[in-house]
CSV table of C-alpha atoms in Angstrom, one decimal:
chain,number,residue,atom,x,y,z
U,681,MET,CA,-0.1,0.0,0.2
U,682,GLU,CA,3.0,2.3,0.3
U,683,LYS,CA,3.3,3.1,-3.2
U,684,GLY,CA,2.1,7.0,-2.5
U,685,LYS,CA,-1.1,6.3,-3.8
U,686,LYS,CA,-3.9,8.5,-2.4
U,687,LYS,CA,-6.4,7.4,-0.4
U,688,ALA,CA,-9.0,7.4,-2.9
U,689,GLN,CA,-11.6,5.8,-0.2
U,690,SER,CA,-14.9,8.0,0.6
U,691,PRO,CA,-14.4,9.5,3.9
U,692,GLU,CA,-16.7,7.5,5.6
U,693,TRP,CA,-15.9,4.1,4.8
U,694,SER,CA,-12.0,5.4,5.9
U,695,GLN,CA,-13.3,5.8,9.1
U,696,LEU,CA,-14.3,2.1,9.7
U,697,ASP,CA,-11.9,0.1,11.8
U,698,SER,CA,-10.1,-2.6,9.8
U,699,ASP,CA,-10.5,-4.8,12.6
U,700,LEU,CA,-14.5,-4.4,12.2
U,701,LEU,CA,-14.3,-4.7,8.4
U,702,VAL,CA,-12.4,-8.0,9.4
U,703,ASP,CA,-15.1,-9.1,11.3
U,704,ILE,CA,-18.1,-8.1,8.7
U,705,PHE,CA,-16.1,-10.2,6.4
U,706,ASN,CA,-15.6,-13.0,8.4
U,707,ARG,CA,-19.6,-13.4,8.3
U,708,LEU,CA,-19.6,-13.8,4.4
U,709,THR,CA,-19.2,-16.8,2.5
U,710,LEU,CA,-16.0,-17.8,1.0
U,711,THR,CA,-17.6,-16.9,-2.7
U,712,ASP,CA,-18.6,-13.8,-2.0
U,713,LEU,CA,-15.1,-12.6,-0.7
U,714,LEU,CA,-13.2,-14.2,-3.1
U,715,ALA,CA,-15.9,-12.7,-6.0
U,716,GLY,CA,-16.9,-9.8,-4.2
U,717,VAL,CA,-15.2,-7.9,-1.9
U,718,SER,CA,-11.7,-8.8,-2.7
U,719,HIS,CA,-12.3,-6.7,-6.2
U,720,VAL,CA,-13.4,-3.5,-4.3
U,721,CYS,CA,-10.4,-1.8,-3.3
U,722,GLU,CA,-7.3,-2.2,-1.8
U,723,ASP,CA,-8.4,-1.8,1.8
U,724,TRP,CA,-11.1,-4.4,1.4
U,725,ARG,CA,-8.7,-6.9,-0.4
U,726,MET,CA,-6.2,-6.6,2.8
U,727,ALA,CA,-9.0,-7.3,5.0
U,728,ALA,CA,-10.8,-9.9,3.0
U,729,SER,CA,-7.4,-11.5,3.2
U,730,LYS,CA,-7.4,-11.6,7.0
U,731,THR,CA,-10.4,-13.3,7.2
U,732,ARG,CA,-10.9,-16.8,9.1
U,733,PHE,CA,-10.2,-18.6,5.6
U,734,PHE,CA,-6.7,-17.9,5.1
U,735,LEU,CA,-5.3,-17.2,9.2
U,736,PRO,CA,-7.8,-19.7,10.9
U,737,GLY,CA,-6.0,-19.5,14.5
U,738,THR,CA,-2.7,-21.2,14.7
U,739,GLY,CA,-3.6,-24.5,12.5
U,740,LEU,CA,-3.8,-24.0,8.4
U,741,ASP,CA,-6.0,-26.2,7.1
U,742,LEU,CA,-6.0,-26.1,3.3
U,743,ARG,CA,-8.7,-28.9,2.3
U,744,LEU,CA,-11.4,-26.3,2.0
U,745,VAL,CA,-9.6,-25.4,-1.1
U,746,ASP,CA,-10.3,-28.5,-2.8
U,747,ALA,CA,-13.9,-27.7,-2.4
U,748,LEU,CA,-13.7,-24.3,-4.2
U,749,PRO,CA,-15.8,-23.9,-7.8
U,750,PRO,CA,-12.8,-24.0,-10.2
U,751,LYS,CA,-12.8,-20.6,-10.8
U,752,GLU,CA,-12.3,-19.5,-7.1
U,753,ILE,CA,-9.4,-21.2,-6.5
U,754,ALA,CA,-7.0,-18.8,-8.1
U,755,ILE,CA,-8.4,-16.2,-6.2
U,756,TYR,CA,-8.2,-17.7,-2.8
U,757,ILE,CA,-4.5,-18.5,-4.0
U,758,ASN,CA,-3.7,-15.0,-4.5
U,759,LEU,CA,-5.4,-13.7,-1.2
U,760,LEU,CA,-3.6,-16.6,0.7
U,761,ARG,CA,-0.5,-15.7,-1.0
U,762,SER,CA,-0.7,-11.6,0.2
U,763,CYS,CA,-1.7,-12.9,3.5
U,764,LEU,CA,1.3,-14.8,3.8
U,765,LEU,CA,3.5,-11.9,2.8
U,766,THR,CA,1.9,-9.7,5.3
U,767,GLU,CA,1.1,-12.1,8.3
U,768,THR,CA,3.8,-13.5,10.7
U,769,THR,CA,1.8,-15.9,12.4
U,770,GLN,CA,3.5,-19.6,12.9
U,771,PHE,CA,1.0,-22.4,12.2
U,772,ASP,CA,1.8,-25.5,14.5
U,773,HIS,CA,0.0,-27.7,12.0
U,774,VAL,CA,-0.7,-27.8,8.4
U,775,GLN,CA,-2.9,-29.7,6.3
U,776,LEU,CA,-2.4,-28.9,2.3
U,777,PRO,CA,-5.2,-29.3,0.0
U,778,GLU,CA,-5.3,-33.0,-1.5
U,779,GLU,CA,-6.4,-32.1,-4.9
U,780,VAL,CA,-5.4,-28.6,-5.8
U,781,ILE,CA,-1.9,-28.1,-6.7
U,782,LEU,CA,-0.7,-25.1,-4.8
U,783,PRO,CA,2.4,-22.9,-6.6
U,784,ASN,CA,5.6,-23.3,-5.5
U,785,ASP,CA,6.3,-20.2,-3.8
U,786,VAL,CA,3.0,-20.4,-1.6
U,787,VAL,CA,4.1,-23.8,0.0
U,788,ILE,CA,7.5,-22.3,0.4
U,789,ALA,CA,5.5,-19.6,2.4
U,790,ILE,CA,3.7,-22.3,4.3
U,791,ALA,CA,6.7,-24.2,5.0
U,792,ARG,CA,8.2,-20.9,6.4
U,793,ARG,CA,5.5,-20.3,8.5
U,794,SER,CA,5.2,-23.8,9.9
U,795,THR,CA,8.9,-24.5,11.4
U,796,ALA,CA,7.4,-26.0,14.6
U,797,VAL,CA,5.1,-28.7,12.7
U,798,LYS,CA,5.6,-32.6,14.5
U,799,SER,CA,3.6,-33.9,12.0
U,800,LEU,CA,2.7,-33.5,8.3
U,801,GLN,CA,0.7,-35.0,5.7
U,802,LEU,CA,1.2,-34.4,2.1
U,803,PRO,CA,-0.3,-35.1,-1.2
U,804,GLN,CA,0.8,-37.1,-3.7
U,805,ILE,CA,4.6,-36.6,-3.9
U,806,SER,CA,5.1,-36.7,-7.8
U,807,VAL,CA,6.5,-34.4,-10.1
U,808,ASN,CA,3.8,-32.8,-11.4
U,809,HIS,CA,2.0,-32.1,-7.9
U,810,PHE,CA,4.5,-32.1,-5.1
U,811,SER,CA,7.8,-32.6,-6.3
U,812,PRO,CA,10.7,-34.0,-5.0
U,813,SER,CA,12.6,-30.7,-5.4
U,814,LEU,CA,9.8,-28.9,-3.8
U,815,LEU,CA,10.2,-31.2,-1.0
U,816,ALA,CA,13.9,-30.1,-0.8
U,817,LYS,CA,12.7,-26.6,-0.5
U,818,THR,CA,10.3,-27.1,2.2
U,819,LEU,CA,11.8,-29.6,4.3
U,820,PRO,CA,14.8,-27.6,5.6
U,821,PHE,CA,11.9,-25.6,7.3
U,822,TRP,CA,10.4,-28.7,8.8
U,823,THR,CA,13.2,-30.0,10.5
U,824,ASN,CA,11.2,-30.9,13.7
U,825,LEU,CA,8.7,-33.3,12.2
U,826,THR,CA,8.4,-36.3,14.0
U,827,SER,CA,6.3,-38.0,11.4
U,828,PHE,CA,5.8,-37.7,8.1
U,829,GLU,CA,2.9,-39.1,5.7
U,830,ALA,CA,2.5,-38.8,1.7
U,831,SER,CA,1.9,-40.7,-1.1
U,832,SER,CA,4.2,-41.3,-3.6
U,833,SER,CA,4.8,-42.3,-7.1
U,834,ARG,CA,7.5,-45.0,-8.1
U,835,SER,CA,9.9,-42.5,-9.1
U,836,THR,CA,9.6,-40.1,-6.4
U,837,ALA,CA,9.8,-42.3,-3.2
U,838,VAL,CA,13.3,-42.9,-3.2
U,839,ALA,CA,14.2,-39.2,-3.5
U,840,CYS,CA,11.1,-38.4,-0.8
U,841,ILE,CA,13.2,-40.9,1.7
U,842,ARG,CA,16.7,-39.5,0.9
U,843,LEU,CA,15.3,-36.0,1.6
U,844,LEU,CA,13.6,-37.0,5.1
U,845,ASN,CA,17.1,-38.4,5.8
U,846,LEU,CA,18.8,-35.3,5.5
U,847,HIS,CA,16.2,-32.5,7.1
U,848,CYS,CA,14.4,-34.6,9.7
U,849,ASN,CA,16.7,-36.0,12.4
U,850,ASN,CA,14.0,-36.9,15.0
U,851,LEU,CA,11.8,-38.8,12.3
U,852,ALA,CA,9.7,-41.6,13.8
U,853,HIS,CA,7.1,-42.2,11.8
U,854,LEU,CA,6.8,-42.5,8.3
U,855,GLY,CA,3.7,-43.1,5.9
U,856,LEU,CA,4.2,-44.3,2.3
U,857,TYR,CA,1.8,-44.8,0.3
U,858,GLY,CA,2.0,-46.5,-3.3
U,859,LEU,CA,4.4,-48.5,-4.6
U,860,ILE,CA,6.9,-50.3,-2.2
U,861,GLU,CA,9.3,-52.5,-4.4
U,862,LYS,CA,12.8,-53.7,-2.9
U,863,ARG,CA,14.5,-50.3,-4.5
U,864,GLN,CA,11.9,-48.5,-1.8
U,865,ALA,CA,12.1,-50.9,1.1
U,866,GLN,CA,16.1,-50.7,0.7
U,867,ALA,CA,16.1,-46.8,0.9
U,868,ILE,CA,13.8,-46.8,3.9
U,869,VAL,CA,16.0,-49.3,5.8
U,870,SER,CA,19.4,-47.6,4.8
U,871,TYR,CA,18.0,-43.7,5.3
U,872,LEU,CA,15.4,-43.9,7.7
U,873,PRO,CA,17.1,-47.1,9.7
U,874,GLY,CA,15.8,-45.2,13.0
U,875,ILE,CA,11.8,-45.1,12.2
U,876,GLU,CA,9.5,-46.6,15.0
U,877,SER,CA,6.4,-46.9,12.6
U,878,LEU,CA,5.7,-47.4,9.3
U,879,ASP,CA,2.7,-47.1,7.5
U,880,ILE,CA,2.1,-48.5,4.0
U,881,ARG,CA,-1.2,-49.2,4.1
U,882,THR,CA,-3.2,-49.5,0.5
U,883,SER,CA,0.1,-49.8,-1.1
U,884,PHE,CA,1.3,-52.3,-3.6
U,885,PHE,CA,4.4,-54.0,-2.3
U,886,SER,CA,6.3,-57.5,-3.1
U,887,GLU,CA,7.4,-59.9,-0.7
U,888,SER,CA,10.9,-59.0,-0.4
U,889,ALA,CA,10.5,-55.6,0.2
U,890,LEU,CA,8.6,-56.4,3.3
U,891,ASP,CA,11.4,-58.6,4.0
U,892,ILE,CA,14.0,-56.3,3.8
U,893,ILE,CA,12.2,-53.4,5.7
U,894,ILE,CA,10.8,-56.0,8.9
U,895,ASP,CA,15.0,-57.4,8.8
U,896,GLY,CA,16.2,-53.9,8.5
U,897,LEU,CA,14.4,-51.6,11.0
U,898,LYS,CA,15.6,-52.8,14.2
U,899,ASN,CA,13.7,-50.3,16.3
U,900,LEU,CA,10.3,-50.8,14.5
U,901,LYS,CA,7.4,-51.5,16.7
U,902,LYS,CA,4.4,-50.4,14.4
U,903,LEU,CA,3.5,-51.6,11.0
U,904,ASN,CA,0.3,-50.3,9.2
U,905,LEU,CA,-0.3,-53.0,6.3
U,906,ARG,CA,-3.9,-52.7,6.1
U,907,HIS,CA,-5.6,-53.0,2.5
U,908,ALA,CA,-1.9,-53.2,1.3
U,909,ILE,CA,-1.6,-55.9,-1.4
U,910,CYS,CA,1.2,-58.1,-1.9
U,911,GLY,CA,2.7,-59.2,-5.4
U,912,ASP,CA,5.6,-60.7,-7.1
U,913,ASP,CA,8.6,-59.0,-7.1
U,914,ASP,CA,9.8,-59.6,-10.8
U,915,ASP,CA,7.1,-57.8,-12.2
U,916,MET,CA,5.8,-54.9,-9.9
U,917,CYS,CA,5.0,-52.5,-12.8
U,918,ASP,CA,2.8,-55.4,-14.4
U,919,PHE,CA,1.7,-56.3,-11.1
U,920,THR,CA,-0.1,-53.1,-10.5
U,921,LEU,CA,-1.8,-53.6,-13.5
U,922,LYS,CA,-2.7,-57.1,-12.9
U,923,VAL,CA,-3.6,-56.4,-9.5
U,924,LEU,CA,-6.2,-53.9,-10.5
U,925,GLN,CA,-7.5,-55.9,-12.8
U,926,GLY,CA,-8.2,-58.1,-9.8
U,927,ARG,CA,-5.5,-60.8,-10.2
U,928,GLY,CA,-2.3,-61.6,-9.0
U,929,ALA,CA,-2.2,-60.5,-5.3
U,930,LYS,CA,-0.2,-63.0,-3.4
U,931,LYS,CA,-0.9,-64.6,-0.1
U,932,LEU,CA,1.7,-63.9,2.8
U,933,LYS,CA,4.3,-66.6,3.4
U,934,LYS,CA,4.1,-67.9,6.5
U,935,GLU,CA,7.5,-67.1,7.5
U,936,VAL,CA,6.6,-63.3,7.2
U,937,ARG,CA,3.6,-63.6,8.6
U,938,ASP,CA,5.7,-65.1,12.1
U,939,LYS,CA,8.3,-62.2,11.5
U,940,LEU,CA,5.6,-59.8,11.6
U,941,LYS,CA,4.2,-61.5,14.9
U,942,SER,CA,7.2,-60.0,16.8
U,943,LEU,CA,6.2,-56.5,16.1
U,944,GLU,CA,4.6,-54.6,19.4
U,945,GLN,CA,1.5,-53.3,16.8
U,946,LEU,CA,0.5,-54.9,13.6
U,947,VAL,CA,-2.4,-53.7,11.8
U,948,TYR,CA,-3.3,-56.0,9.2
U,949,CYS,CA,-6.4,-56.4,7.5
U,950,GLY,CA,-5.9,-60.1,6.4
U,951,GLY,CA,-5.5,-60.3,2.8
U,952,GLU,CA,-7.7,-62.7,1.2
U,953,THR,CA,-9.9,-62.9,4.0
U,954,CYS,CA,-10.7,-59.3,4.0
U,955,ARG,CA,-13.9,-57.9,2.4
U,956,SER,CA,-12.2,-55.3,0.3
U,957,CYS,CA,-9.2,-57.0,-0.3
U,958,SER,CA,-10.3,-60.5,-1.2
U,959,TRP,CA,-10.9,-59.3,-4.6
U,960,PHE,CA,-7.7,-59.2,-5.2
U,961,TYR,CA,-6.8,-62.7,-4.6
U,962,LYS,CA,-9.6,-64.5,-6.3
U,963,VAL,CA,-7.4,-65.9,-8.9
U,964,ASP,CA,-3.8,-66.9,-8.5
U,965,VAL,CA,-1.1,-65.3,-10.5
U,966,ASP,CA,0.3,-68.6,-11.9
U,967,HIS,CA,-2.9,-69.7,-13.9
U,968,ILE,CA,-3.4,-66.2,-15.6
U,969,HIS,CA,-1.4,-66.2,-18.8
U,970,VAL,CA,0.0,-62.9,-19.5
J,143,MET,CA,-36.8,13.8,28.6
J,144,SER,CA,-37.1,16.9,31.0
J,145,GLU,CA,-39.9,16.1,32.6
J,146,SER,CA,-38.3,13.0,34.8
J,147,THR,CA,-36.4,15.0,37.0
J,148,GLU,CA,-35.7,12.3,39.5
J,149,LYS,CA,-33.6,10.5,37.1
J,150,LYS,CA,-30.0,11.3,36.4
J,151,MET,CA,-29.6,12.6,33.4
J,152,VAL,CA,-26.4,12.9,31.0
J,153,ARG,CA,-25.4,15.2,28.2
J,154,LEU,CA,-24.2,14.0,24.9
J,155,ARG,CA,-22.4,16.3,22.3
J,156,SER,CA,-22.6,15.2,18.8
J,157,SER,CA,-19.6,16.1,16.1
J,158,ASP,CA,-21.7,19.1,14.6
J,159,GLY,CA,-22.4,20.7,18.1
J,160,GLU,CA,-25.8,19.4,19.0
J,161,VAL,CA,-26.5,18.2,22.6
J,162,PHE,CA,-28.7,15.4,23.6
J,163,GLU,CA,-29.9,14.9,27.0
J,164,VAL,CA,-30.6,11.4,28.0
J,165,GLU,CA,-31.3,9.3,31.2
J,166,GLU,CA,-28.3,8.1,32.9
J,167,SER,CA,-29.4,4.5,32.2
J,168,VAL,CA,-29.6,5.2,28.5
J,169,ALA,CA,-26.5,6.1,28.3
J,170,LYS,CA,-25.0,3.3,30.0
J,171,VAL,CA,-26.0,1.0,27.2
J,172,ALA,CA,-22.8,2.2,25.6
J,173,LYS,CA,-20.3,0.3,27.5
J,174,THR,CA,-18.2,3.1,26.2
J,175,LEU,CA,-20.5,5.9,28.1
J,176,GLN,CA,-20.8,3.5,31.3
J,177,ASP,CA,-17.3,2.8,31.9
J,178,MET,CA,-16.9,7.0,31.8
J,179,LEU,CA,-20.0,7.5,34.3
J,180,GLU,CA,-18.8,4.5,36.8
J,181,GLU,CA,-15.2,6.0,36.8
J,182,ASP,CA,-16.8,9.6,37.3
J,183,CYS,CA,-14.6,11.1,34.9
J,184,ALA,CA,-17.6,12.2,32.5
J,185,ASP,CA,-17.6,16.3,31.8
J,186,ALA,CA,-21.0,18.2,32.2
J,187,VAL,CA,-21.3,17.6,28.4
J,188,ILE,CA,-19.9,14.4,27.1
J,189,PRO,CA,-18.4,15.0,23.2
J,190,ILE,CA,-18.8,12.2,20.8
J,191,THR,CA,-16.5,13.6,18.8
J,192,CYS,CA,-16.8,11.1,15.9
J,193,VAL,CA,-20.8,10.7,15.5
J,194,ARG,CA,-23.1,13.1,13.5
J,195,ALA,CA,-26.2,14.2,15.2
J,196,PRO,CA,-28.6,12.2,12.9
J,197,ILE,CA,-26.8,9.0,14.0
J,198,LEU,CA,-26.6,10.0,17.6
J,199,THR,CA,-30.6,10.3,17.4
J,200,LYS,CA,-30.7,6.8,16.3
J,201,VAL,CA,-28.1,5.2,18.2
J,202,ILE,CA,-30.2,6.9,21.1
J,203,ASP,CA,-33.5,5.2,19.9
J,204,TYR,CA,-31.6,1.9,20.2
J,205,CYS,CA,-30.4,2.6,23.7
J,206,LYS,CA,-34.2,3.8,25.0
J,207,ASP,CA,-35.7,0.8,23.3
J,208,GLN,CA,-32.8,-1.7,25.1
J,209,VAL,CA,-33.5,0.0,28.4
J,210,MET,CA,-37.1,-0.1,28.2
J,211,ILE,CA,-37.0,-4.0,27.3
J,212,SER,CA,-34.8,-4.8,30.4
J,213,SER,CA,-37.0,-2.3,32.7
J,214,SER,CA,-40.0,-4.1,31.4
J,215,SER,CA,-38.8,-7.6,31.5
J,216,SER,CA,-39.0,-7.9,35.2
J,217,THR,CA,-42.7,-7.1,35.7
J,218,THR,CA,-44.5,-9.5,32.9
J,219,ASN,CA,-44.0,-13.3,33.7
J,220,ASN,CA,-41.9,-13.8,30.6
J,221,PRO,CA,-38.4,-12.0,32.1
J,222,ASN,CA,-36.4,-12.6,29.1
J,223,GLU,CA,-37.5,-9.6,27.4
J,224,ARG,CA,-38.8,-10.4,23.5
J,225,THR,CA,-38.6,-13.7,22.0
J,226,GLU,CA,-35.8,-14.5,19.5
J,227,GLN,CA,-38.0,-14.0,16.5
J,228,GLU,CA,-39.7,-10.9,17.8
J,229,ARG,CA,-36.0,-9.6,18.5
J,230,LYS,CA,-35.0,-10.2,14.9
J,231,ALA,CA,-38.3,-8.5,13.6
J,232,TRP,CA,-37.3,-5.6,15.6
J,233,GLY,CA,-33.9,-5.1,14.6
J,234,GLN,CA,-35.1,-5.6,11.1
J,235,LYS,CA,-37.7,-2.5,11.4
J,236,PHE,CA,-34.7,-0.7,13.1
J,237,MET,CA,-32.6,-1.0,10.2
J,238,GLU,CA,-34.9,-0.5,7.3
J,239,GLY,CA,-34.2,2.0,5.1
J,240,VAL,CA,-31.1,2.8,6.6
J,241,ASP,CA,-28.6,3.8,3.7
J,242,SER,CA,-25.0,2.5,2.8
J,243,SER,CA,-23.6,6.0,4.4
J,244,THR,CA,-26.1,5.4,7.1
J,245,LEU,CA,-25.3,1.8,7.9
J,246,CYS,CA,-21.2,2.8,8.0
J,247,GLU,CA,-21.6,5.8,10.1
J,248,LEU,CA,-23.6,3.4,12.5
J,249,LEU,CA,-20.9,1.0,12.4
J,250,VAL,CA,-18.2,3.7,13.5
J,251,ALA,CA,-20.6,4.7,16.0
J,252,SER,CA,-21.9,1.4,17.5
J,253,ASN,CA,-18.0,0.5,17.5
J,254,PHE,CA,-16.8,3.4,19.3
J,255,LEU,CA,-19.4,3.6,22.1
J,256,ASN,CA,-19.1,-0.1,22.2
J,257,ILE,CA,-23.2,-1.0,21.5
J,258,GLU,CA,-22.6,-4.6,20.5
J,259,GLY,CA,-26.1,-5.4,19.8
J,260,LEU,CA,-26.2,-2.6,17.7
J,261,LEU,CA,-23.0,-3.1,16.2
J,262,ASN,CA,-24.3,-6.5,15.3
J,263,LEU,CA,-27.4,-5.5,13.5
J,264,GLY,CA,-25.3,-3.2,11.6
J,265,VAL,CA,-23.1,-5.9,10.7
J,266,ASP,CA,-25.9,-8.2,9.7
J,267,LYS,CA,-27.2,-5.5,7.8
J,268,MET,CA,-24.0,-4.6,5.9
J,269,VAL,CA,-23.5,-8.5,5.3
J,270,SER,CA,-27.0,-8.7,3.5
J,271,MET,CA,-26.2,-5.9,1.3
J,272,ILE,CA,-22.4,-7.7,0.3
J,273,GLN,CA,-24.1,-10.8,-0.6
J,274,GLY,CA,-24.0,-12.3,-3.6
J,275,LYS,CA,-23.0,-9.0,-5.6
J,276,TYR,CA,-20.1,-8.1,-7.6
J,277,PRO,CA,-17.2,-6.1,-6.7
J,278,GLN,CA,-18.9,-2.9,-9.3
J,279,GLU,CA,-22.5,-3.3,-7.5
J,280,ILE,CA,-20.4,-2.9,-4.2
J,281,ARG,CA,-18.6,-0.1,-4.9
J,282,ASP,CA,-21.5,1.4,-6.2
J,283,MET,CA,-23.6,0.6,-3.2
J,284,PHE,CA,-21.2,1.5,-0.9
J,285,ASN,CA,-19.4,4.6,-2.5
J,286,VAL,CA,-16.2,3.1,-2.1
J,287,VAL,CA,-13.7,4.4,-4.9
J,288,ASN,CA,-11.9,1.6,-6.9
J,289,ASP,CA,-8.3,2.3,-5.8
J,290,PHE,CA,-6.5,-0.7,-7.7
J,291,THR,CA,-4.1,1.0,-10.7
J,292,PRO,CA,-4.9,0.2,-13.8
J,293,GLU,CA,-2.1,-2.1,-14.2
J,294,GLU,CA,-3.0,-4.4,-10.5
J,295,GLU,CA,-6.4,-4.0,-11.8
J,296,GLU,CA,-5.8,-5.5,-15.1
J,297,GLU,CA,-3.6,-8.2,-13.8
J,298,ILE,CA,-6.2,-8.9,-11.2
J,299,ARG,CA,-8.9,-9.2,-14.1
J,300,ASN,CA,-6.5,-11.6,-16.1
J,301,GLN,CA,-6.1,-13.7,-12.9
J,302,ASN,CA,-9.7,-13.8,-12.3
J,303,ALA,CA,-11.3,-13.0,-16.0
J,304,TRP,CA,-14.3,-14.5,-14.8
J,305,ALA,CA,-15.5,-12.6,-11.9
J,306,PHE,CA,-16.4,-10.3,-14.3
J,307,GLU,CA,-18.0,-12.3,-16.7
J,308,ARG,CA,-21.6,-12.9,-16.8
J,309,ASP,CA,-20.9,-16.3,-15.0
J,310,PRO,CA,-23.9,-18.4,-14.9
J,311,TYR,CA,-23.2,-19.7,-11.3
J,312,TYR,CA,-22.5,-16.6,-10.0
J,313,LYS,CA,-25.6,-15.0,-11.9
J,314,LYS,CA,-27.7,-17.7,-10.0
J,315,ARG,CA,-26.5,-17.0,-6.7
J,316,SER,CA,-26.7,-13.3,-7.3
J,317,SER,CA,-30.3,-13.2,-8.3
J,318,SER,CA,-31.4,-15.7,-5.9
J,319,LYS,CA,-30.6,-13.0,-3.2
């Protein structure tokens, strides 16, 4: 606002306390805020960016962006950006949108404001959503993390694990959803050997990957395998496809099951006996001609 | 007002110099005045520097009504003033015909004098006036000048071109209000 511009507002509205304006705007719907008042004048735009939708106290939950009509998302993000630039509030928890992709500078600004965050759930770590290079720019702010969860793709999981090793020394819990092959399992074991809790629910994993994890993570106490599907090591890539067609899931071998018993806490749905997973086990992979 | 001699009177002066004499109980509806009166730091005439006479009249009307409710409530068998519905209807009637500049002055006055009920009425009114409107409609209604530079406006326009178009979704909302 320090552009040397004259206050052009009519005198009476400039008398209104700016906090009162924020109170009033707090009662509006987000749509009225984004499509209406934020375009009226600078003061109103500033007040709009201080409403509950942008500074909801000490926690920042941006999942509301996912529910916005597509055309309002850009306006919301612009206001959020100006809010993050002017305010210095520190957030003690942060929840990013699951679907909407925020611009990198906004994500970095959020990370800068949330250095105390201990637990973080990120959307998918993938090249076009939350890329590993963005993670490399934000994790230096999130060094206090003890818990980190994200979906990953085949190509990003290892990069993500390495970055966690670099920046988050206190990490105790890792949630990684996607594809857990030998390569990813080895990365977890060598870069994050100290974790106590691992969550790979709903992932596709190979039997030997699970083996590597159980043998390698000496401190592991909790493992979450709920609705995770086990497959063959050789062709996990095809396996995903096969599994999605409802064939090819492998039953856990007895020795693996025995090893799992030594954990303090195991969450497992039961695989072939689980109502939502049994479908994957219907046809044995050996009988299928691919 | 001057007939009720046994009641303590308070004098208020508006920004344009008009003096209003009201019962102390009426003035005390305003928290700011209550504090002043209780700490006994009020002068013979209390200057209300940011409120013009027509607005102060309306504010006093509101306070008188509040006093009337609270004093009559002790005699009726329903002690808690009006029902929610009656209160709403009364508030709506009170704010009826208030134009945007009066509304603004009322907001400033009730904020300054710390009269929560009146402030809420003003806020509700303003919210209902803004809902579903285009930016230009809001500017016209409240007589707010667009102080974005042409470049800024162009930028906003480009970013959010839709908001200035006849968006079917938004239009539907506007007309339903």
